[in-house]
Amino acid sequence: MYVQELEPVAGSLGLSALVAALPLVIVLVLLGGVRMKAHLAGLTGLLAAVLVAWLAYGMPLDQTLSSAAQGAAFGFFPILWIVVNALWVYRMTVRTRHFDILRRSFGRLSDDPRIQALVVAFCFGALLEALAGFGAPVAICSVMLVALGFEPVRAAVVALVANTAPVAFGAMGTPVVTLAQVTGLPLDDVASVVGRQTPLLALIVPLVLVGLVDGRRGLRKTWVPALVCGFAFAVAQFAASNYVSAQLADIGAALAGAGALVAVPHARVPAAEAVRASVLTGARSEELDEDDPQREVVRAYAPYALIVVIFSIAQIPVVKDWLAKATQTYDWPVLNVANPAGEPVGGNVFSWPIVSTGGTLVLIAGVCTAVVLGVHTRVAVREWAATVHELRFAILTVTSVLALAYVMNLSGQAATIGYFVAAAGAGLAFLSPVLGWFGVAVSGSDTSANALFGALQVTAAHESGLSPELLAAANSSGGVLGKMISPQNLTIACAAVGLAGREGDLLRRVLPWSMGLLLVMCLIVVGQSSPVLGWMLP
């Protein structure tokens, strides 16, 4: 049995924390400073974590490598299993041109570009984040906005800022599922606290979006639909994450926000030509004027409806229990780790939810989608393989980062850093979201930031007397605001709208919003750690 040690370097917590932080520092410097490709930075950081665990912490090499293998396995299943199958569904809609029909359908909802920004970037973007995440909403929504007539830079900025409130529950709840896995906290507890933080962002972001599209006039003319949309989104996200399922939080929120927006009469009033001319300088796609048969419009919406229906059925208690029976639990080979108190850690056991996991449910929805859209089996399989090939570097990045996180957590490196950081005391509540924000800004993924810093946050919380659930949730909630300034997302946005090489321009436009909203989140967490807003916590 390997027993974790908190002060393996010269019996000093400070020196041990310095050495333990080396893998994280290496990854952050390679990504943010050297601009190395993410998968290479992840693999280099993993190598550093293995060497620190083996040489500095004395963890047997076979157990170190085994913990890395478990992290990589978790990175692929269930995390990437969800992403691959969700993007497969999207690729099939593009191949059959039903995605174009969906885009035209959105364009006909309103002539007002401010409302279009809410429908496409905020509501549909949230649905895409719920299903796939990992940059897909920014790329797809940017393209749709340009087709609607948005100038490319404005389209990219709107898509980036909109991709905030839904991120913590993106890809069928993958970030919070990962957070629960690496911290050992119950998923429902973590999700419920995140669901009492990010909905507050949803109240603000729609107002920011209409301001980005049309300045103060946009706020003055469309603050009612923006506020109604944000309120409906926030209520649905809070309710689903606290009382239904973390996996359904963004789906319910996106549909609620869109429904509320359509229900507001003011949102459907055509915009004056003067407004459109002053707001948009791009070329509106002529394809938007094509008429689509009602039957094809229904088929265009069908893939997303199928996913909602299948996930809703999976949450019925009887069905949920039946699906859970397929979960396999294994003693992970060559892994026998105990915490500093000598108690076995949860990482010694690995659970494999074969059927109940989100990725398998999306796969079922994908098979149904292929039938509804008339995609031949051979073509559908080819598209699935093409999706895996397209995501090959993302797969390598996620698996290496999760492997790194597992090595750091199981060797005791994360615990050492956590004990050292706990010295911040009460200030930890303010710094906690900043750590998540920094992690996402560098890695581009709330899932990766939670894997890297989740266990650290919980250890620091225990030592400082703060709520572990609060700081773990703050890591994820603060992280969502780093997404818009992540180099990876900036590159995705620029590539989508034909602005390659202008990432710096986008960064200057979105950085003030990222930092301003981060300050709001820091104040929320500080309030929740005190009697001022402590009543908000479950």
Coordinates of C-alpha atoms in Angstrom, one line a residue:
M1 CA 0.0 0.0 0.0
Y2 CA 1.2 3.5 -0.9
V3 CA 0.4 6.0 1.9
Q4 CA 0.3 9.7 0.7
E5 CA 2.7 12.1 2.4
L6 CA 2.0 15.8 2.6
E7 CA 5.6 17.0 3.3
P8 CA 7.9 14.6 1.4
V9 CA 10.5 17.3 0.4
A10 CA 12.8 18.1 3.4
G11 CA 9.8 17.9 5.7
S12 CA 8.6 21.3 4.5
L13 CA 5.1 22.0 3.4
G14 CA 6.2 25.1 1.4
L15 CA 9.0 23.2 -0.5
S16 CA 6.8 20.2 -1.1
A17 CA 4.0 22.5 -2.5
L18 CA 6.6 24.1 -4.8
V19 CA 7.7 20.8 -6.2
A20 CA 4.1 19.5 -6.4
A21 CA 3.1 22.5 -8.4
L22 CA 5.7 21.9 -11.1
P23 CA 3.5 19.9 -13.4
L24 CA 0.8 22.6 -13.3
V25 CA 3.3 25.4 -13.8
I26 CA 4.8 23.5 -16.8
V27 CA 1.4 23.0 -18.5
L28 CA 0.4 26.6 -17.9
V29 CA 3.7 28.0 -19.2
L30 CA 3.7 25.8 -22.2
L31 CA 0.1 26.7 -23.1
G32 CA 0.1 30.4 -22.2
G33 CA 3.7 31.4 -22.7
V34 CA 5.3 29.1 -25.3
R35 CA 2.0 28.6 -27.1
M36 CA 2.6 24.9 -27.4
K37 CA -0.2 22.8 -28.8
A38 CA -2.5 21.7 -26.0
H39 CA -2.0 17.9 -26.5
L40 CA 1.8 18.3 -26.3
A41 CA 1.6 20.5 -23.3
G42 CA -0.7 18.0 -21.6
L43 CA 1.6 15.1 -22.3
T44 CA 4.7 17.1 -21.1
G45 CA 2.8 18.0 -17.9
L46 CA 1.8 14.4 -17.4
L47 CA 5.4 13.3 -17.7
A48 CA 6.4 15.9 -15.0
A49 CA 3.6 14.7 -12.7
V50 CA 4.8 11.1 -13.0
L51 CA 8.4 12.1 -12.2
V52 CA 7.4 14.2 -9.2
A53 CA 5.1 11.4 -7.9
W54 CA 7.8 8.8 -8.3
L55 CA 11.0 10.6 -7.3
A56 CA 9.7 13.3 -4.8
Y57 CA 6.7 11.5 -3.3
G58 CA 8.0 8.0 -3.4
M59 CA 4.9 6.6 -5.1
P60 CA 5.9 3.2 -6.8
L61 CA 6.3 3.6 -10.5
D62 CA 3.8 0.9 -11.3
Q63 CA 1.1 2.6 -9.2
T64 CA 1.9 6.0 -10.6
L65 CA 1.4 4.7 -14.2
S66 CA -1.7 2.9 -13.1
S67 CA -3.2 6.1 -11.7
A68 CA -2.4 7.8 -15.0
A69 CA -4.1 5.0 -16.9
Q70 CA -7.2 5.4 -14.8
G71 CA -7.3 9.1 -15.4
A72 CA -7.0 8.6 -19.2
A73 CA -9.8 6.0 -19.1
F74 CA -12.0 8.4 -17.3
G75 CA -11.1 11.1 -19.8
F76 CA -12.3 9.0 -22.6
F77 CA -15.3 7.4 -20.9
P78 CA -17.5 9.2 -20.0
I79 CA -16.1 12.6 -21.0
L80 CA -15.1 12.2 -24.6
W81 CA -17.7 9.5 -25.2
I82 CA -20.3 12.3 -24.8
V83 CA -18.4 14.8 -27.1
V84 CA -17.8 12.3 -29.9
N85 CA -21.4 11.2 -30.1
A86 CA -22.8 14.7 -29.8
L87 CA -20.7 16.0 -32.6
W88 CA -21.6 13.0 -34.6
V89 CA -25.2 14.0 -34.4
Y90 CA -24.3 17.5 -35.6
R91 CA -22.2 16.2 -38.5
M92 CA -25.2 14.1 -39.7
T93 CA -27.4 17.2 -39.7
V94 CA -24.8 19.1 -41.7
R95 CA -24.4 16.3 -44.2
T96 CA -28.2 16.1 -44.9
R97 CA -28.4 19.9 -45.0
H98 CA -30.9 20.0 -42.2
F99 CA -28.6 22.2 -40.2
D100 CA -29.1 24.9 -43.0
I101 CA -32.8 24.5 -42.6
L102 CA -32.4 25.0 -38.8
R103 CA -30.4 28.1 -39.4
R104 CA -33.1 29.6 -41.7
S105 CA -35.7 28.7 -39.2
F106 CA -33.9 30.8 -36.6
G107 CA -33.5 33.7 -39.0
R108 CA -37.3 33.8 -39.5
L109 CA -38.0 34.0 -35.8
S110 CA -37.2 37.7 -35.7
D111 CA -35.7 40.4 -38.0
D112 CA -34.2 42.2 -35.0
P113 CA -30.5 41.4 -34.7
R114 CA -30.5 41.9 -31.0
I115 CA -33.1 39.2 -30.6
Q116 CA -31.3 37.0 -33.1
A117 CA -28.2 37.3 -30.9
L118 CA -30.2 36.0 -27.9
V119 CA -31.9 33.2 -29.9
V120 CA -28.7 32.0 -31.7
A121 CA -25.8 32.8 -29.4
F122 CA -27.4 32.5 -26.0
C123 CA -30.3 29.9 -26.3
F124 CA -29.1 27.7 -29.2
G125 CA -25.5 28.1 -28.1
A126 CA -26.5 26.9 -24.6
L127 CA -28.2 23.8 -26.2
L128 CA -25.0 23.1 -28.2
E129 CA -23.0 23.5 -25.0
A130 CA -25.3 21.1 -23.3
L131 CA -24.9 18.5 -26.0
A132 CA -21.2 18.9 -27.0
G133 CA -19.3 21.8 -25.5
F134 CA -15.6 22.0 -26.1
G135 CA -15.7 24.9 -28.6
A136 CA -18.6 23.7 -30.7
P137 CA -21.1 26.4 -29.6
V138 CA -18.7 29.2 -30.5
A139 CA -17.8 27.8 -33.9
I140 CA -21.4 27.0 -34.9
C141 CA -23.1 30.1 -33.5
S142 CA -20.4 32.5 -35.0
V143 CA -21.1 31.0 -38.5
M144 CA -24.9 31.3 -38.0
L145 CA -24.6 35.0 -36.9
V146 CA -22.5 35.9 -39.9
A147 CA -25.1 34.3 -42.2
L148 CA -27.7 36.4 -40.5
G149 CA -25.8 39.5 -41.4
F150 CA -23.5 40.1 -38.4
E151 CA -20.1 41.6 -39.1
P152 CA -17.5 38.8 -38.4
V153 CA -15.8 40.4 -35.4
R154 CA -19.2 41.3 -33.7
A155 CA -20.5 37.7 -34.4
A156 CA -17.4 36.2 -32.8
V157 CA -17.5 38.5 -29.8
V158 CA -21.2 37.8 -29.2
A159 CA -20.7 34.0 -29.5
L160 CA -17.7 34.1 -27.1
V161 CA -19.5 36.2 -24.4
A162 CA -22.7 34.1 -24.7
N163 CA -20.7 30.9 -24.1
T164 CA -20.5 31.4 -20.3
A165 CA -23.6 30.7 -18.2
P166 CA -24.1 27.1 -19.6
V167 CA -20.5 26.0 -19.5
A168 CA -20.4 24.4 -16.0
F169 CA -23.2 22.0 -17.1
G170 CA -22.0 21.6 -20.7
A171 CA -21.5 18.3 -22.5
M172 CA -24.3 16.7 -20.4
G173 CA -22.9 17.9 -17.1
T174 CA -19.3 16.7 -17.8
P175 CA -17.5 19.5 -15.9
V176 CA -19.5 18.9 -12.7
V177 CA -19.3 15.1 -13.1
T178 CA -15.5 15.4 -13.4
L179 CA -15.5 17.8 -10.4
A180 CA -17.4 15.3 -8.3
Q181 CA -15.1 12.4 -9.4
V182 CA -11.8 14.1 -8.6
T183 CA -13.0 15.6 -5.3
G184 CA -15.0 12.7 -4.0
L185 CA -17.9 14.9 -3.3
P186 CA -21.5 13.7 -4.2
L187 CA -22.4 14.9 -7.7
D188 CA -25.8 16.2 -6.5
D189 CA -24.2 18.3 -3.8
V190 CA -21.7 19.9 -6.2
A191 CA -24.3 20.5 -8.9
S192 CA -26.7 22.1 -6.5
V193 CA -24.2 24.7 -5.4
V194 CA -23.0 25.4 -9.0
G195 CA -26.7 25.7 -9.8
R196 CA -27.0 28.5 -7.2
Q197 CA -24.1 30.5 -8.8
T198 CA -24.1 30.3 -12.6
P199 CA -27.8 31.2 -12.9
L200 CA -26.9 34.6 -11.6
L201 CA -24.7 35.1 -14.6
A202 CA -27.6 34.1 -16.8
L203 CA -29.5 37.2 -15.6
I204 CA -26.7 39.4 -16.7
V205 CA -25.3 37.9 -19.9
P206 CA -28.4 38.5 -22.2
L207 CA -28.3 42.2 -21.2
V208 CA -24.6 42.3 -22.1
L209 CA -25.3 40.6 -25.5
V210 CA -27.9 43.2 -26.6
G211 CA -25.5 45.9 -25.5
L212 CA -22.7 44.4 -27.6
V213 CA -25.0 44.3 -30.6
D214 CA -26.5 47.8 -30.4
G215 CA -25.0 49.6 -27.5
R216 CA -27.1 51.6 -25.1
R217 CA -30.0 51.8 -27.6
G218 CA -30.0 48.0 -27.7
L219 CA -30.4 47.9 -23.9
R220 CA -33.1 50.6 -23.9
K221 CA -35.1 48.9 -26.7
T222 CA -34.7 45.2 -25.8
W223 CA -34.0 45.0 -22.1
V224 CA -37.4 43.4 -21.5
P225 CA -37.0 40.3 -23.7
A226 CA -33.3 40.1 -22.7
L227 CA -34.3 40.0 -19.0
V228 CA -37.2 37.6 -19.5
C229 CA -34.9 35.3 -21.5
G230 CA -32.2 35.4 -18.8
F231 CA -34.6 34.9 -15.9
A232 CA -36.3 31.9 -17.6
F233 CA -32.9 30.4 -18.3
A234 CA -31.7 31.0 -14.7
V235 CA -34.8 29.5 -13.1
A236 CA -34.7 26.4 -15.3
Q237 CA -31.0 25.9 -14.7
F238 CA -31.4 26.3 -11.0
A239 CA -34.4 23.9 -10.8
A240 CA -32.9 21.2 -13.0
S241 CA -29.5 21.2 -11.3
N242 CA -31.0 21.1 -7.8
Y243 CA -34.0 18.9 -8.2
V244 CA -33.9 17.0 -11.5
S245 CA -30.5 16.2 -13.0
A246 CA -27.2 18.0 -13.7
Q247 CA -27.1 16.4 -17.1
L248 CA -30.4 18.1 -18.1
A249 CA -29.7 21.5 -16.6
D250 CA -28.5 23.3 -19.7
I251 CA -31.0 21.6 -22.0
G252 CA -33.9 22.7 -19.8
A253 CA -32.4 26.2 -19.4
A254 CA -31.9 26.6 -23.2
L255 CA -35.4 25.6 -24.0
A256 CA -36.9 27.7 -21.2
G257 CA -34.9 30.8 -22.3
A258 CA -35.9 30.3 -26.0
G259 CA -39.6 29.7 -25.1
A260 CA -39.8 32.8 -22.9
L261 CA -38.1 34.9 -25.6
V262 CA -40.5 33.8 -28.3
A263 CA -43.4 34.4 -25.9
V264 CA -42.5 38.1 -25.4
P265 CA -44.5 40.1 -28.0
H266 CA -41.8 42.8 -28.3
A267 CA -39.2 40.2 -29.4
R268 CA -41.2 39.4 -32.5
V269 CA -41.5 43.0 -33.7
P270 CA -39.5 43.5 -36.9
A271 CA -36.5 45.8 -36.5
A272 CA -36.5 49.1 -38.3
E273 CA -34.1 49.2 -41.3
A274 CA -32.2 52.0 -39.6
V275 CA -31.5 49.7 -36.6
R276 CA -30.3 46.9 -38.8
A277 CA -28.1 49.2 -40.9
S278 CA -26.5 50.7 -37.9
V279 CA -25.9 47.4 -36.1
L280 CA -24.8 45.1 -38.9
T281 CA -22.3 45.7 -41.6
G282 CA -21.9 42.1 -42.8
A283 CA -23.6 40.5 -45.8
R284 CA -26.8 38.6 -45.0
S285 CA -26.9 35.2 -46.6
E286 CA -29.4 34.9 -49.5
E287 CA -30.1 31.3 -48.4
L288 CA -32.1 32.7 -45.6
D289 CA -34.9 33.7 -48.0
E290 CA -35.4 30.1 -49.2
D291 CA -38.7 28.4 -48.2
D292 CA -38.4 25.1 -46.5
P293 CA -41.2 22.5 -46.3
Q294 CA -42.7 22.2 -42.9
R295 CA -41.8 18.5 -42.8
E296 CA -38.1 19.3 -43.3
V297 CA -38.2 21.9 -40.6
V298 CA -39.6 19.4 -38.2
R299 CA -36.9 16.9 -39.2
A300 CA -34.2 19.6 -38.6
Y301 CA -35.4 20.1 -35.0
A302 CA -35.8 16.3 -34.5
P303 CA -32.2 15.4 -33.4
Y304 CA -32.3 17.9 -30.5
A305 CA -35.8 16.9 -29.6
L306 CA -34.8 13.2 -29.6
I307 CA -31.9 13.9 -27.2
V308 CA -34.2 15.8 -24.8
V309 CA -36.8 13.0 -24.9
I310 CA -34.2 10.2 -24.4
F311 CA -32.5 12.0 -21.5
S312 CA -35.8 12.9 -19.9
I313 CA -36.9 9.2 -20.0
A314 CA -33.6 8.2 -18.5
Q315 CA -34.4 10.4 -15.5
I316 CA -37.6 8.5 -14.6
P317 CA -36.8 6.7 -11.4
V318 CA -37.7 3.2 -12.6
V319 CA -35.8 3.7 -15.8
K320 CA -32.8 5.3 -14.0
D321 CA -32.6 2.4 -11.6
W322 CA -32.8 -0.1 -14.5
L323 CA -30.0 1.7 -16.4
A324 CA -27.9 1.9 -13.3
K325 CA -27.8 -1.9 -13.0
A326 CA -25.5 -2.0 -16.0
T327 CA -22.9 0.0 -14.1
Q328 CA -19.7 -2.1 -13.6
T329 CA -17.4 -1.5 -10.6
Y330 CA -13.8 -2.7 -10.6
D331 CA -10.9 -2.7 -8.3
W332 CA -8.4 -0.8 -10.5
P333 CA -5.4 -3.0 -11.1
V334 CA -2.0 -2.2 -9.5
L335 CA -3.4 0.6 -7.4
N336 CA -3.5 0.5 -3.6
V337 CA -3.4 4.0 -2.2
A338 CA -4.2 5.4 1.3
N339 CA -4.5 9.0 2.4
P340 CA -2.2 10.4 5.1
A341 CA -4.5 9.0 7.8
G342 CA -4.0 5.4 6.3
E343 CA -7.5 5.2 4.9
P344 CA -8.0 3.7 1.4
V345 CA -8.9 6.4 -1.2
G346 CA -11.8 6.2 -3.6
G347 CA -9.5 6.1 -6.6
N348 CA -8.7 2.4 -5.9
V349 CA -12.1 1.6 -7.4
F350 CA -13.3 2.5 -10.9
S351 CA -17.0 2.7 -11.9
W352 CA -18.0 2.2 -15.5
P353 CA -21.7 3.4 -16.2
I354 CA -22.0 1.6 -19.5
V355 CA -25.6 2.5 -20.4
S356 CA -26.6 5.3 -18.0
T357 CA -23.8 7.6 -19.0
G358 CA -24.7 10.6 -21.1
G359 CA -22.5 9.5 -24.1
T360 CA -24.4 6.3 -24.5
L361 CA -27.8 8.1 -24.4
V362 CA -26.6 10.5 -27.0
L363 CA -25.4 7.5 -29.1
I364 CA -28.9 6.1 -28.9
A365 CA -30.3 9.5 -30.0
G366 CA -27.8 9.6 -32.8
V367 CA -29.0 6.2 -34.1
C368 CA -32.6 7.5 -34.0
T369 CA -31.4 10.7 -35.8
A370 CA -29.9 8.7 -38.6
V371 CA -33.3 7.0 -39.1
V372 CA -35.3 10.2 -39.0
L373 CA -32.9 12.1 -41.3
G374 CA -32.6 9.1 -43.7
V375 CA -28.9 8.6 -43.2
H376 CA -27.7 5.2 -44.5
T377 CA -26.0 3.0 -41.9
R378 CA -22.7 2.9 -43.8
V379 CA -22.7 6.7 -44.1
A380 CA -23.6 7.1 -40.4
V381 CA -20.7 4.9 -39.4
R382 CA -18.4 6.8 -41.7
E383 CA -19.4 10.1 -40.1
W384 CA -18.8 8.7 -36.6
A385 CA -15.3 7.6 -37.6
A386 CA -14.7 11.0 -39.2
T387 CA -15.8 12.7 -36.0
V388 CA -13.2 10.6 -34.0
H389 CA -10.5 11.6 -36.5
E390 CA -11.5 15.2 -36.3
L391 CA -11.2 15.1 -32.5
R392 CA -8.0 13.1 -32.3
F393 CA -5.9 15.9 -30.8
A394 CA -8.7 16.9 -28.4
I395 CA -8.9 13.3 -27.3
L396 CA -5.2 13.3 -26.6
T397 CA -5.4 16.6 -24.8
V398 CA -8.3 15.6 -22.5
T399 CA -6.9 12.1 -21.7
S400 CA -3.5 13.5 -20.9
V401 CA -4.9 16.3 -18.7
L402 CA -7.1 13.8 -16.8
A403 CA -4.2 11.4 -16.4
L404 CA -2.1 14.3 -15.0
A405 CA -4.9 15.2 -12.6
Y406 CA -5.3 11.6 -11.3
V407 CA -1.5 11.2 -10.8
M408 CA -1.4 14.5 -8.8
N409 CA -4.5 13.6 -6.8
L410 CA -3.5 10.0 -5.9
S411 CA 0.1 10.7 -5.2
G412 CA -0.8 13.5 -2.8
Q413 CA 0.5 16.4 -4.8
A414 CA -2.9 18.1 -4.9
A415 CA -3.4 17.7 -1.2
T416 CA 0.0 19.3 -0.5
I417 CA -0.8 22.3 -2.6
G418 CA -4.3 22.5 -1.0
Y419 CA -2.9 22.6 2.5
F420 CA -0.4 25.3 1.5
V421 CA -3.1 27.4 -0.3
A422 CA -5.3 27.1 2.8
A423 CA -3.1 29.7 4.4
A424 CA -5.0 32.3 2.5
G425 CA -7.8 31.8 5.1
A426 CA -10.9 33.9 4.5
G427 CA -9.4 35.3 1.3
L428 CA -9.6 31.9 -0.2
A429 CA -13.3 32.4 -1.0
F430 CA -12.4 35.4 -3.2
L431 CA -9.5 33.6 -4.9
S432 CA -11.3 30.3 -5.5
P433 CA -13.2 31.4 -8.6
V434 CA -10.0 33.2 -9.9
L435 CA -8.1 29.8 -9.8
G436 CA -10.9 28.2 -11.9
W437 CA -10.9 31.2 -14.3
F438 CA -7.2 31.0 -14.8
G439 CA -7.4 27.2 -15.4
V440 CA -10.0 27.6 -18.1
A441 CA -8.3 30.6 -19.6
V442 CA -5.2 28.5 -20.2
S443 CA -6.7 25.1 -20.9
G444 CA -9.9 26.2 -22.7
S445 CA -11.9 23.6 -20.7
D446 CA -13.9 23.9 -17.5
T447 CA -13.6 20.1 -17.3
S448 CA -9.8 20.3 -17.4
A449 CA -9.7 23.1 -14.9
N450 CA -11.9 21.1 -12.5
A451 CA -9.7 18.1 -12.9
L452 CA -6.6 20.1 -12.2
F453 CA -7.8 22.2 -9.3
G454 CA -10.9 20.5 -7.9
A455 CA -9.1 18.3 -5.3
L456 CA -6.9 21.3 -4.4
Q457 CA -9.9 23.5 -3.7
V458 CA -11.5 20.8 -1.4
T459 CA -8.3 20.3 0.6
A460 CA -7.9 24.0 1.1
A461 CA -11.6 24.3 2.1
H462 CA -11.2 21.6 4.8
E463 CA -8.1 23.3 6.2
S464 CA -9.6 26.8 6.2
G465 CA -12.9 25.9 7.6
L466 CA -14.9 26.8 4.4
S467 CA -17.5 24.6 2.7
P468 CA -15.8 22.1 0.4
E469 CA -18.8 22.1 -1.9
L470 CA -18.7 25.9 -2.1
L471 CA -15.1 26.2 -3.2
A472 CA -15.3 23.2 -5.5
A473 CA -18.4 24.8 -7.2
A474 CA -16.6 28.2 -7.3
N475 CA -13.8 26.6 -9.3
S476 CA -16.2 25.6 -11.9
S477 CA -18.4 28.7 -11.8
G478 CA -15.4 31.0 -12.0
G479 CA -13.9 28.9 -14.7
V480 CA -16.8 29.5 -17.1
L481 CA -15.7 33.1 -17.4
G482 CA -12.3 32.2 -18.6
K483 CA -13.7 30.4 -21.6
M484 CA -14.1 33.5 -23.7
I485 CA -10.4 34.5 -23.4
S486 CA -9.0 31.0 -23.8
P487 CA -6.5 31.0 -26.8
Q488 CA -8.2 27.8 -28.1
N489 CA -11.7 29.4 -28.1
L490 CA -10.4 32.6 -29.6
T491 CA -8.7 30.6 -32.4
I492 CA -11.9 28.6 -33.0
A493 CA -14.0 31.8 -33.2
C494 CA -11.5 33.4 -35.7
A495 CA -11.3 30.4 -37.9
A496 CA -15.1 30.1 -38.0
V497 CA -15.7 33.6 -39.3
G498 CA -12.6 34.0 -41.4
L499 CA -10.5 36.2 -39.1
A500 CA -7.5 33.9 -38.8
G501 CA -4.6 35.8 -37.1
R502 CA -6.9 38.4 -35.4
E503 CA -7.2 36.6 -32.1
G504 CA -5.6 39.6 -30.4
D505 CA -8.5 41.8 -31.6
L506 CA -11.1 39.5 -30.1
L507 CA -9.2 39.2 -26.9
R508 CA -9.2 43.0 -26.4
R509 CA -12.9 43.0 -27.0
V510 CA -13.9 40.3 -24.6
L511 CA -11.3 40.6 -21.8
P512 CA -13.1 43.4 -20.0
W513 CA -16.3 41.4 -19.9
S514 CA -14.5 38.3 -18.7
M515 CA -12.8 40.1 -15.8
G516 CA -15.9 42.2 -14.9
L517 CA -18.1 39.1 -14.7
L518 CA -15.4 37.3 -12.8
L519 CA -15.4 40.0 -10.2
V520 CA -19.2 39.5 -9.9
M521 CA -18.7 35.8 -9.3
C522 CA -15.9 36.4 -6.7
L523 CA -18.2 38.6 -4.8
I524 CA -21.0 36.1 -5.0
V525 CA -18.8 33.3 -3.6
V526 CA -17.5 35.6 -0.8
G527 CA -21.1 36.4 0.0
Q528 CA -22.1 32.7 0.1
S529 CA -19.2 32.0 2.4
S530 CA -20.6 34.5 4.9
P531 CA -24.0 35.1 6.5
V532 CA -24.7 37.7 3.8
L533 CA -25.5 35.1 1.1
G534 CA -25.0 32.0 3.1
W535 CA -28.7 31.3 3.0
M536 CA -28.4 30.6 -0.8
L537 CA -26.5 27.3 -0.1
P538 CA -28.4 24.1 0.3

